[in-house]
mmCIF file of C-alpha atoms in Angstrom:
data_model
loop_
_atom_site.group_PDB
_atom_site.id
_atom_site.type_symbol
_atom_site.label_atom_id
_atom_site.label_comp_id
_atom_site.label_asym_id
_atom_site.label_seq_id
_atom_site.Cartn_x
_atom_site.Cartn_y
_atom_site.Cartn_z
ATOM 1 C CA UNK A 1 0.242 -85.898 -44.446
ATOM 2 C CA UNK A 2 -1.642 -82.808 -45.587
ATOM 3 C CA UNK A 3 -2.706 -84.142 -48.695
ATOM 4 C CA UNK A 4 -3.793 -87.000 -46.588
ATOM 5 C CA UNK A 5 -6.467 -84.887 -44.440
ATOM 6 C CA UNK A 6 -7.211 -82.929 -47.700
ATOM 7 C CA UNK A 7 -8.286 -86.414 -49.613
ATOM 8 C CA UNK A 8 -10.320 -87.907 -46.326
ATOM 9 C CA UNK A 9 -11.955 -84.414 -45.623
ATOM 10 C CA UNK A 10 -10.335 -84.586 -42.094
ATOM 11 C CA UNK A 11 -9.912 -80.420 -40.912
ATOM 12 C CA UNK A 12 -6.089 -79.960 -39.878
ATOM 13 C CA UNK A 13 -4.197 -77.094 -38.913
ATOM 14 C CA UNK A 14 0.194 -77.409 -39.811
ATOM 15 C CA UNK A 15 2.420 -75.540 -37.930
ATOM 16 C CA UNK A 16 5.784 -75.154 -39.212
ATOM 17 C CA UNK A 17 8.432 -75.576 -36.604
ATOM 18 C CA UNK A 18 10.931 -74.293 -38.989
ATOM 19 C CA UNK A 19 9.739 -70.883 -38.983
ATOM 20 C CA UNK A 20 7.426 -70.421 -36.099
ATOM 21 C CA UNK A 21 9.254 -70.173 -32.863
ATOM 22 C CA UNK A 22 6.310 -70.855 -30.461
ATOM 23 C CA UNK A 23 5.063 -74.001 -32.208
ATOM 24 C CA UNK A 24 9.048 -75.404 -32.153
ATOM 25 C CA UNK A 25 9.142 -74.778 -28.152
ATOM 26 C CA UNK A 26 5.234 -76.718 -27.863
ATOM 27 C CA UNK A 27 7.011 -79.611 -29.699
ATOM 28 C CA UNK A 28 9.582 -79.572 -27.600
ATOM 29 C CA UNK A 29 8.096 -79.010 -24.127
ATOM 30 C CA UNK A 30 4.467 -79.913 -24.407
ATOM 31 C CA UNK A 31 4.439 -82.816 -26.870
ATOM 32 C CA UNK A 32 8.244 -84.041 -26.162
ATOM 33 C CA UNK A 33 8.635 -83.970 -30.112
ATOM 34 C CA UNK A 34 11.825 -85.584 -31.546
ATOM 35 C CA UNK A 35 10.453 -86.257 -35.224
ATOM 36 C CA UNK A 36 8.075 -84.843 -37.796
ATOM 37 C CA UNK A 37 5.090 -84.918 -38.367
ATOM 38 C CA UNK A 38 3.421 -84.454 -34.702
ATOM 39 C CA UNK A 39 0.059 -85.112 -34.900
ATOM 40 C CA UNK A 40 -1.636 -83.891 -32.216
ATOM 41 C CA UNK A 41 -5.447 -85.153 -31.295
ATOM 42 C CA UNK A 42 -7.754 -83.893 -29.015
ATOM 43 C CA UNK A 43 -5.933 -80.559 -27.635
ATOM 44 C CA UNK A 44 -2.557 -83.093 -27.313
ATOM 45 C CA UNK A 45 -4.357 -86.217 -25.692
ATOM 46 C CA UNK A 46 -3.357 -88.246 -27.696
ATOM 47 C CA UNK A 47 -0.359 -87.860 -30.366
ATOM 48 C CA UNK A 48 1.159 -89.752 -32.991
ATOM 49 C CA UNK A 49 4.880 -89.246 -34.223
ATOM 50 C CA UNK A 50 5.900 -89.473 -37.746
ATOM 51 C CA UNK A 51 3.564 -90.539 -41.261
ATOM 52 C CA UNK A 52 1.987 -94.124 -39.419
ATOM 53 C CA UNK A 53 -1.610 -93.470 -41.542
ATOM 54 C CA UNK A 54 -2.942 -96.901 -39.172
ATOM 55 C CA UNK A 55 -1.836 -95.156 -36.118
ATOM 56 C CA UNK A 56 -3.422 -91.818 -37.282
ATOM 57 C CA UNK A 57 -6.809 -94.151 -38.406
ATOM 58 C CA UNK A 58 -6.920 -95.809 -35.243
ATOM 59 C CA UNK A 59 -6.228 -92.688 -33.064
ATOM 60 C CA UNK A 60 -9.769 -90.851 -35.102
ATOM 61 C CA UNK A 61 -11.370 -93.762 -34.642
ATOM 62 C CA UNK A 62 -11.060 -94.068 -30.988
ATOM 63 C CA UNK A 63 -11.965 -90.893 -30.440
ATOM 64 C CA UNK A 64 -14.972 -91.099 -32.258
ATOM 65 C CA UNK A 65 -16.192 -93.911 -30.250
ATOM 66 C CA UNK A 66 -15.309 -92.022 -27.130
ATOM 67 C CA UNK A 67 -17.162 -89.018 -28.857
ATOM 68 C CA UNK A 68 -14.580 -86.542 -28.804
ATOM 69 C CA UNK A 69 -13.825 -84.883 -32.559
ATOM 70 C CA UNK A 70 -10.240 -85.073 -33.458
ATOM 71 C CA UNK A 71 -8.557 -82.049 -33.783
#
């Protein structure tokens, strides 16, 4: 997915919840994660589980229209 981003010019931070403790337990609790990638829109309102590039389209989109930046 990162090369993804890189190629659209989308900004993304990765967290690696192999190695980082904190970002395995927000995952976990916050986001209810069960599969990876997470990614997380919008400070976690809206999410989208695994490499679905439509779902990840349509989730920037709509949050463009509402005119919130995804994040």
């Amino acid at each position: 997915m990162e090369s993804y981003f890189t190629s659209k010019g989308i900004p993304y931070t990765t967290r690696d919840i192999r190695k980082d403790q904190a970002a395995r337990q927000e995952w976990r609790e916050r986001y209810h994660g069960d599969m990876v990638p997470l990614i997380v829109f919008d400070q976690g309102k809206r999410i989208v589980d695994g490499c679905d590039v439509r779902a990840i389209e349509r989730a920037m989109r709509e949050l463009e229209e509402g005119g919130r930046a995804p994040r």
